[in-house]
Tab-separated table of C-alpha atoms in Angstrom:
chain	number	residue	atom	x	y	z
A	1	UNK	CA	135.456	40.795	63.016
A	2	UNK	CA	131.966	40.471	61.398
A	3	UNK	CA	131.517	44.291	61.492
A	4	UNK	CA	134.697	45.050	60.244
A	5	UNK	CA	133.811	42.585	57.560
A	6	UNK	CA	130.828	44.577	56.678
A	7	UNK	CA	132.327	48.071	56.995
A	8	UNK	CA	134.528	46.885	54.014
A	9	UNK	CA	131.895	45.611	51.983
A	10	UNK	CA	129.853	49.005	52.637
A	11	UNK	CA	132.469	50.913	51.576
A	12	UNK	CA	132.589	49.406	48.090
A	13	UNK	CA	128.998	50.572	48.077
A	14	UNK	CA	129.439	53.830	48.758
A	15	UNK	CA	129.050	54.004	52.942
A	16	UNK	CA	131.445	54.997	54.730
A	17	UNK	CA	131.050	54.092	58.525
A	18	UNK	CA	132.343	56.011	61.531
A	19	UNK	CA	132.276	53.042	63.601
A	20	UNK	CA	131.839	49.589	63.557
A	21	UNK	CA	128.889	49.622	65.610
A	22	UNK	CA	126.909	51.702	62.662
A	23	UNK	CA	126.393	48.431	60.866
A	24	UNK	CA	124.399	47.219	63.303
A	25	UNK	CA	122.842	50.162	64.133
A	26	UNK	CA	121.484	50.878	60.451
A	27	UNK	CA	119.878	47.521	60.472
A	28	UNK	CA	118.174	47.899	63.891
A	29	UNK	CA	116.605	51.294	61.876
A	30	UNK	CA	112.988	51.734	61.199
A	31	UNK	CA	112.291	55.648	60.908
A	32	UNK	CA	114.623	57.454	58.412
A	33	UNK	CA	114.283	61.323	58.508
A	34	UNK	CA	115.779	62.417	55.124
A	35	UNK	CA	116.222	65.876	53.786
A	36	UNK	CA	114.316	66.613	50.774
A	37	UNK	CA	117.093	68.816	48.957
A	38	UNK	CA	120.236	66.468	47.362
A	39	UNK	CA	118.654	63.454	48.887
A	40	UNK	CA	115.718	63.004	47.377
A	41	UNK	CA	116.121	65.527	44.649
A	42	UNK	CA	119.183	66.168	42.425
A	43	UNK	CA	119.815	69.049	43.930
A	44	UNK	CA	119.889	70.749	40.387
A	45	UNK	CA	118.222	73.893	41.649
A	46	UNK	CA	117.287	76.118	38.836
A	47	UNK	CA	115.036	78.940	38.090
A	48	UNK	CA	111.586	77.227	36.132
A	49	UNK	CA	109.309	80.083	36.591
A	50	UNK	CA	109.211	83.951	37.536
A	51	UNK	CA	105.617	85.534	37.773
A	52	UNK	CA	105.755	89.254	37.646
A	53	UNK	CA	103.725	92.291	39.796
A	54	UNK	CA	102.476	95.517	38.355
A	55	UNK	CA	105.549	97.766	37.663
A	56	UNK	CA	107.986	95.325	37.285
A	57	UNK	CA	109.252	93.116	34.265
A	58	UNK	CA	111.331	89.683	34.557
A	59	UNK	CA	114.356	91.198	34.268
A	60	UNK	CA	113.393	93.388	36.987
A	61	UNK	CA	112.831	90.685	39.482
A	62	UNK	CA	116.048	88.468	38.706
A	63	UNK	CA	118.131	91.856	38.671
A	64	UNK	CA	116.157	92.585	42.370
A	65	UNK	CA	116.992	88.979	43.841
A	66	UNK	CA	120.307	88.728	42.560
A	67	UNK	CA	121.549	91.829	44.637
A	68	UNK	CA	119.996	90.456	47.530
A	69	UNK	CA	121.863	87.437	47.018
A	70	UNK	CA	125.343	85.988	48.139
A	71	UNK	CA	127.690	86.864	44.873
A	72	UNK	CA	130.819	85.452	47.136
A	73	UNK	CA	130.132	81.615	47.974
A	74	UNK	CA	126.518	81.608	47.513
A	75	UNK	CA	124.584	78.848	48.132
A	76	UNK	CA	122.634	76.619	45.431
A	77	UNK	CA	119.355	79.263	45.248
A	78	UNK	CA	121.554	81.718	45.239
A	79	UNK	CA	123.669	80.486	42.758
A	80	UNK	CA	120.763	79.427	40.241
A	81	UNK	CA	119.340	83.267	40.671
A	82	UNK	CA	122.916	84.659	39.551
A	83	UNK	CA	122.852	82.053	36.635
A	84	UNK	CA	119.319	82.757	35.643
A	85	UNK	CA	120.388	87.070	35.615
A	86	UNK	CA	122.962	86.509	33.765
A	87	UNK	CA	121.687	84.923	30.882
A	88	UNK	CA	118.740	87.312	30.736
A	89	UNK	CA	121.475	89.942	31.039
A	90	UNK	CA	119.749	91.569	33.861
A	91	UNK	CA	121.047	95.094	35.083
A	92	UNK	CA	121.905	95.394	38.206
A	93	UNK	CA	119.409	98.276	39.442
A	94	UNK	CA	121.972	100.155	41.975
A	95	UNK	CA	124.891	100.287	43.571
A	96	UNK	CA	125.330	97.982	46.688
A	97	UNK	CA	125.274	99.970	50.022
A	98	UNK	CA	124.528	96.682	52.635
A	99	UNK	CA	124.008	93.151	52.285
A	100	UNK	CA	122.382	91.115	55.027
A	101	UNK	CA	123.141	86.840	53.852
A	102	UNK	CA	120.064	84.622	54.295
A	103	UNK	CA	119.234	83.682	58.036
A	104	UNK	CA	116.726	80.651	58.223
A	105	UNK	CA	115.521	82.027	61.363
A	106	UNK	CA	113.829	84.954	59.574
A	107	UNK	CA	113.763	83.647	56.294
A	108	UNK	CA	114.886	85.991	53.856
A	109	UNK	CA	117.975	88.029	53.109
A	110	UNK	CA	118.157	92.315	52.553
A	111	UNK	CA	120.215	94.263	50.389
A	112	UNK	CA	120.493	98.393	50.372
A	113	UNK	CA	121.563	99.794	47.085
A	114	UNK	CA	121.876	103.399	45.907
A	115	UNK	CA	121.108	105.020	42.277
A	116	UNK	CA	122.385	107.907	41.395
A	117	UNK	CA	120.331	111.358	42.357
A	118	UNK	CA	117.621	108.831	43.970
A	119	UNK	CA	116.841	107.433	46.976
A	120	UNK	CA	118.397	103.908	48.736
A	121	UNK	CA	116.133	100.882	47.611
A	122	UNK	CA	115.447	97.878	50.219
A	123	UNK	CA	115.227	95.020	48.858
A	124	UNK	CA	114.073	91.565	50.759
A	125	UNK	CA	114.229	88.193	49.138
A	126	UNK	CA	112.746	85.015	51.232
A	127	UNK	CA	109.711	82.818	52.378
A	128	UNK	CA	106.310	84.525	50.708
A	129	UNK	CA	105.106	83.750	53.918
A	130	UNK	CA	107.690	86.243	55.319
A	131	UNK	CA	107.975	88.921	52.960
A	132	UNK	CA	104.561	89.270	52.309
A	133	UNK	CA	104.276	90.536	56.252
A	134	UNK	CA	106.449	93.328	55.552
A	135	UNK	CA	105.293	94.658	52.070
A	136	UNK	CA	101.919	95.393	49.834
A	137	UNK	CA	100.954	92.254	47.873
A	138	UNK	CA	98.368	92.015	45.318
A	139	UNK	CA	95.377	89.690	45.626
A	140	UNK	CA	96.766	87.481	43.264
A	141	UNK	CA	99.602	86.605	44.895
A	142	UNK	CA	98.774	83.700	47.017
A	143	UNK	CA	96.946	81.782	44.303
A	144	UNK	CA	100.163	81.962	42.206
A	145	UNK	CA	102.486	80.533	45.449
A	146	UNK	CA	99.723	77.536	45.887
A	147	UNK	CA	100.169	77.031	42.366
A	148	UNK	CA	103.760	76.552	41.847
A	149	UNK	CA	104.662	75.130	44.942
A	150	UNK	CA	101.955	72.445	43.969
A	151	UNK	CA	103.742	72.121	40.975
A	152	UNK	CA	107.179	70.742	43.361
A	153	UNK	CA	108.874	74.485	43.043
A	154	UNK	CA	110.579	76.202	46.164
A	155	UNK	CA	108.916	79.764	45.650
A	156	UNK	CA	111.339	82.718	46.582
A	157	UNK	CA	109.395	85.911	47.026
A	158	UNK	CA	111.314	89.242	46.280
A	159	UNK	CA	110.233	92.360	47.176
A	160	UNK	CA	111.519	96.138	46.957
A	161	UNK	CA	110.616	100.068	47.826
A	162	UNK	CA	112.360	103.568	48.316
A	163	UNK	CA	114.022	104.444	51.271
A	164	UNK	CA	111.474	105.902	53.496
A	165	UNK	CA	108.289	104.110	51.655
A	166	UNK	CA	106.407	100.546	51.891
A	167	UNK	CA	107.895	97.324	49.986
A	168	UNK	CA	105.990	96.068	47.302
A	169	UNK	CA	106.361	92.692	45.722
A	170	UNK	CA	108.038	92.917	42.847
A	171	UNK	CA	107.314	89.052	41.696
A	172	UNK	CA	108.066	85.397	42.734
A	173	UNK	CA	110.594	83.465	41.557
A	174	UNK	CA	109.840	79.358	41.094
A	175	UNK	CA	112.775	77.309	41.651
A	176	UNK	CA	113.062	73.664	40.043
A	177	UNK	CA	114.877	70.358	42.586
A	178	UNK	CA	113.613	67.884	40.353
A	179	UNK	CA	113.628	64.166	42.738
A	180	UNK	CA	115.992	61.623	41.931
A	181	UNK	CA	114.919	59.179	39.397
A	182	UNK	CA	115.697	56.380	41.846
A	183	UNK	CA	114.276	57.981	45.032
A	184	UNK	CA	110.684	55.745	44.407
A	185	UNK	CA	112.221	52.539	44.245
A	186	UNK	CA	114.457	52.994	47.367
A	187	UNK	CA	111.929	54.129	49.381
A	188	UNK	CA	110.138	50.940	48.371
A	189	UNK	CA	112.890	49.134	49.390
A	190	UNK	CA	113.342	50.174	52.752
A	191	UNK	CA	109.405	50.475	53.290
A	192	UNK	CA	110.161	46.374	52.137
A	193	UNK	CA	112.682	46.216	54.859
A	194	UNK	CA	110.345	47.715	57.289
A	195	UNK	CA	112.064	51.517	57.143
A	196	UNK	CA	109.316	54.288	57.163
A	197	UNK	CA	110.615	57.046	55.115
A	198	UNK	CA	109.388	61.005	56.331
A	199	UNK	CA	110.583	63.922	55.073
A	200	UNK	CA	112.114	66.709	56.710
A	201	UNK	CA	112.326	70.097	54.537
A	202	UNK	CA	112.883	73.646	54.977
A	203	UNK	CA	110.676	74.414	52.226
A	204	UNK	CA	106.405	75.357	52.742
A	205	UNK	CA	104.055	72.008	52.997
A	206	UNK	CA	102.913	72.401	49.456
A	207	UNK	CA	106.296	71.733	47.797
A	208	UNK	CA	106.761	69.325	50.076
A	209	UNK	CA	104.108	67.164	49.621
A	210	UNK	CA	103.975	67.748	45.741
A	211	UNK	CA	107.655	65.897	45.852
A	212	UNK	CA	106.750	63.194	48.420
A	213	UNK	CA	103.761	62.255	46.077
A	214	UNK	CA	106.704	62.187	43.679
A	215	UNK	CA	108.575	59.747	45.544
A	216	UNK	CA	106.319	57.682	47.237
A	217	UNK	CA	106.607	59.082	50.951
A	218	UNK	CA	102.962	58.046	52.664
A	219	UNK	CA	101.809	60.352	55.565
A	220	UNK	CA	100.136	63.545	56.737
A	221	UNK	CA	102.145	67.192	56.841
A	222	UNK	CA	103.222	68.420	60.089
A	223	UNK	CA	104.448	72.083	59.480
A	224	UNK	CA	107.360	73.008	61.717
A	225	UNK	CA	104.803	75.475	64.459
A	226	UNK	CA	102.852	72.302	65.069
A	227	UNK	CA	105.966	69.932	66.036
A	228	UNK	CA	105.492	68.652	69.552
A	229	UNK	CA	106.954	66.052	71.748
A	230	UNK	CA	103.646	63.722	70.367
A	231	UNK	CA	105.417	63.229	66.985
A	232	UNK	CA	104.741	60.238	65.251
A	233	UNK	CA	105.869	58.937	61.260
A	234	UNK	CA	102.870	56.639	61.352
A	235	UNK	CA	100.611	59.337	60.009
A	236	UNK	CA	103.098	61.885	59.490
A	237	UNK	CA	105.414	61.299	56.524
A	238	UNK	CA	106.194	65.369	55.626
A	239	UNK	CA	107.400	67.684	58.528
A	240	UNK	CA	107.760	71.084	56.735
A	241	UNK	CA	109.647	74.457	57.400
A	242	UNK	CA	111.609	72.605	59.521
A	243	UNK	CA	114.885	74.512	60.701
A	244	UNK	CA	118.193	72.554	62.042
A	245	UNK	CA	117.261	72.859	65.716
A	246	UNK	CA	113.920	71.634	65.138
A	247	UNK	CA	114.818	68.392	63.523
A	248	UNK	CA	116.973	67.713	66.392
A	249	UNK	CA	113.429	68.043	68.486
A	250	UNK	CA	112.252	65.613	65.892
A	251	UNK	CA	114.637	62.898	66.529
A	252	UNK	CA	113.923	63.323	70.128
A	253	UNK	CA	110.464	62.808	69.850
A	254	UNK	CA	110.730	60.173	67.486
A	255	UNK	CA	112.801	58.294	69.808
A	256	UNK	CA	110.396	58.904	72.660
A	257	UNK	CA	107.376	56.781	70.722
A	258	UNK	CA	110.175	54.122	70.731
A	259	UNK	CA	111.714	54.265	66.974
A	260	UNK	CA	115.164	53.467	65.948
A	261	UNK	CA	115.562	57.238	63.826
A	262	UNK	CA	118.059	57.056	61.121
A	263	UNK	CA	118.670	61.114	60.401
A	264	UNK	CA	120.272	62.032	56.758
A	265	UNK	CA	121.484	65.620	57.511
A	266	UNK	CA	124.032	67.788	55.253
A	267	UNK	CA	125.197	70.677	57.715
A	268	UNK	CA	127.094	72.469	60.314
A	269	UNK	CA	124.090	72.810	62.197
A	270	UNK	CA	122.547	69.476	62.053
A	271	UNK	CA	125.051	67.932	63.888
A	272	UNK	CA	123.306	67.813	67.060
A	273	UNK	CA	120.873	65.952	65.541
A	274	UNK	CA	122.805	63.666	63.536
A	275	UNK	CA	124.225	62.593	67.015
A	276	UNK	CA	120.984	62.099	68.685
A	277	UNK	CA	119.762	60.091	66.405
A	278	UNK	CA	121.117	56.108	66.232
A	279	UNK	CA	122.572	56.286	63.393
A	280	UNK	CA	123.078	59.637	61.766
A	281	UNK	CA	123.660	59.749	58.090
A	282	UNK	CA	125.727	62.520	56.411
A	283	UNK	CA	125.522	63.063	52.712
A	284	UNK	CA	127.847	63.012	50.308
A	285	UNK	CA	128.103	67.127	49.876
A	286	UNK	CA	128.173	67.299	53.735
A	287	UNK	CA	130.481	69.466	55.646
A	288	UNK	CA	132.766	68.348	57.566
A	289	UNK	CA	131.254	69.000	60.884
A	290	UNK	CA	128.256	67.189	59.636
A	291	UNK	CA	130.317	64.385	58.593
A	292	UNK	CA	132.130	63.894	61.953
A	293	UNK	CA	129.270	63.829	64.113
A	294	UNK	CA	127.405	61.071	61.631
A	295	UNK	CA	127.897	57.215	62.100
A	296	UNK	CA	127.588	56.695	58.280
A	297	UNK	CA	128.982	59.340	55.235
A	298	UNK	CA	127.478	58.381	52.008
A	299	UNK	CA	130.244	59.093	49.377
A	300	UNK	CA	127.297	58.659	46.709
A	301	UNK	CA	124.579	61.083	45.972
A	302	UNK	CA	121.055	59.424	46.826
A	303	UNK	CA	120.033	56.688	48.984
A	304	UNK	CA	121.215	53.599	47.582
A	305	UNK	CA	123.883	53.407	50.316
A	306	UNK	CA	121.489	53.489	53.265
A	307	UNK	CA	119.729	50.629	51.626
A	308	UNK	CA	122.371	48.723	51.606
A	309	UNK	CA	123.676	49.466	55.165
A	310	UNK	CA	119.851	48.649	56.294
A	311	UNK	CA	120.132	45.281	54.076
A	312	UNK	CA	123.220	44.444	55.860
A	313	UNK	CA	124.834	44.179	52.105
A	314	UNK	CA	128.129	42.420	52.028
């Protein structure tokens, strides 16, 4: 009776529970693993910055990303690269031959376009840390990806080259997540309540950091090649690069150093980690698969819900 009791009063908060058991389970919590993107940040992606290569202009390098991005149901950095073409008025700079979507597991996406009486283009839009294995970049280069991924920015790397010869890079592209206004004080809150709060991000360990200072997140980085089964959020408060399988790993090894791991996860493929974990937390922009395999839906943006499941509000 008492946890249905509570499940009502969470509701009127924003929290939606699963089962009744998630009450109890979000107060027993003292490791949350939340994603950076739409849950600490507004997830107002944008385009800040674009820093430019020899032989190609700004317009160049939105035109260049934008054809190796989703048009049809793109996702937010693909969305906020179309937006940021279009009001530059960039030309597109060939015809579309292929499209390959964005696969985290190598990092970028490819596009193949043709101009008239020339040759096909490639064109490769990802992780610096990827494309700059496959095509010539100038000295420069990684001074200006510390710098803006200091700055908070997710830095997209695009590249491009002739059928037949090397990529070059034709510039970066800076994207702007700004954090949640909010996101300080809650993590206070549930750092009060004895909740450490890590975060676990797809983006480099630069721009992660620069938005856990942001926030308040305490800890070392972990980037994703040096996750093992010795993981621990009492120096770690930033595990970076992290893809969906690995954060199920995470949980796992979380659990192992005896936590309670609350895990705040927004996709298809972080369900298996949203069920590991003892209570997992789906977002309010969630899919559905996401959402069924979580003990808790937040039907607000942010993290005021999950402090006032872990309070016990009612």
């Amino acid at each position: 009776m008492s946890a249905a009791f509570a499940a009502q009063a969470l509701a009127r908060r924003g929290v939606l529970l699963t089962r009744l058991s998630a009450a109890h389970e979000a107060a027993a919590m003292d490791v949350l693993c939340a994603d950076k993107t739409g849950t600490l940040t507004r997830n107002e992606i944008a385009v800040a910055e674009v820093v430019t290569f020899p032989g190609f202009s700004r317009d160049d390098v939105l035109a260049l990303a934008a054809q190796a991005s989703a048009a049809a149901d793109p996702d937010p950095i693909d969305s906020a690269i179309w937006t940021a073409a279009r009001e530059r008025s960039a030309s597109s700079l060939g015809r579309p031959i292929r499209f390959v979507p964005f696969d985290p597991a190598t990092k970028m996406s490819e596009a193949v376009t043709a101009v008239a009486d020339g040759p096909e283009r490639r064109i490769v839009k990802g992780a610096f840390e990827v494309v700059s294995r496959i095509a010539k970049v100038p000295e420069t280069a990684r001074q200006s990806v510390d710098l803006l991924a200091g700055q908070g920015h997710r830095v997209i790397a695009v590249a491009a080259g002739d059928s037949g010869s090397s990529l070059q890079l034709a510039g970066l592209i800076a994207l702007s997540d700004p954090p949640r206004a909010e996101a300080r004080s809650f993590i206070a809150d549930l750092r009060d309540m004895g909740v450490r709060t890590a975060m676990v991000t797809g983006d480099s360990a630069t721009t992660g950091a620069a938005i856990a200072r942001a926030v308040g997140i305490e800890g070392g980085l972990c980037p994703a090649d040096s996750l093992t089964e010795d993981m621990s959020t009492d120096v770690l408060g930033v595990f970076a690069r992290v893809v969906p399988e690995q954060k199920f790993k995470l949980v796992e090894a979380l659990q192992g150093h005896g936590h309670v791991v609350g895990m705040c996860g927004d996709g298809t493929n972080d369900a298996p980690a949203l069920r590991q974990a003892q209570i997992g937390i789906a977002v309010a922009s969630a899919t559905g698969v996401a959402k069924a395999a979580a003990g808790m839906v937040l039907t607000e943006p942010g993290l005021a819900g999950i402090v006032s499941a872990v309070r016990g509000d009612g």
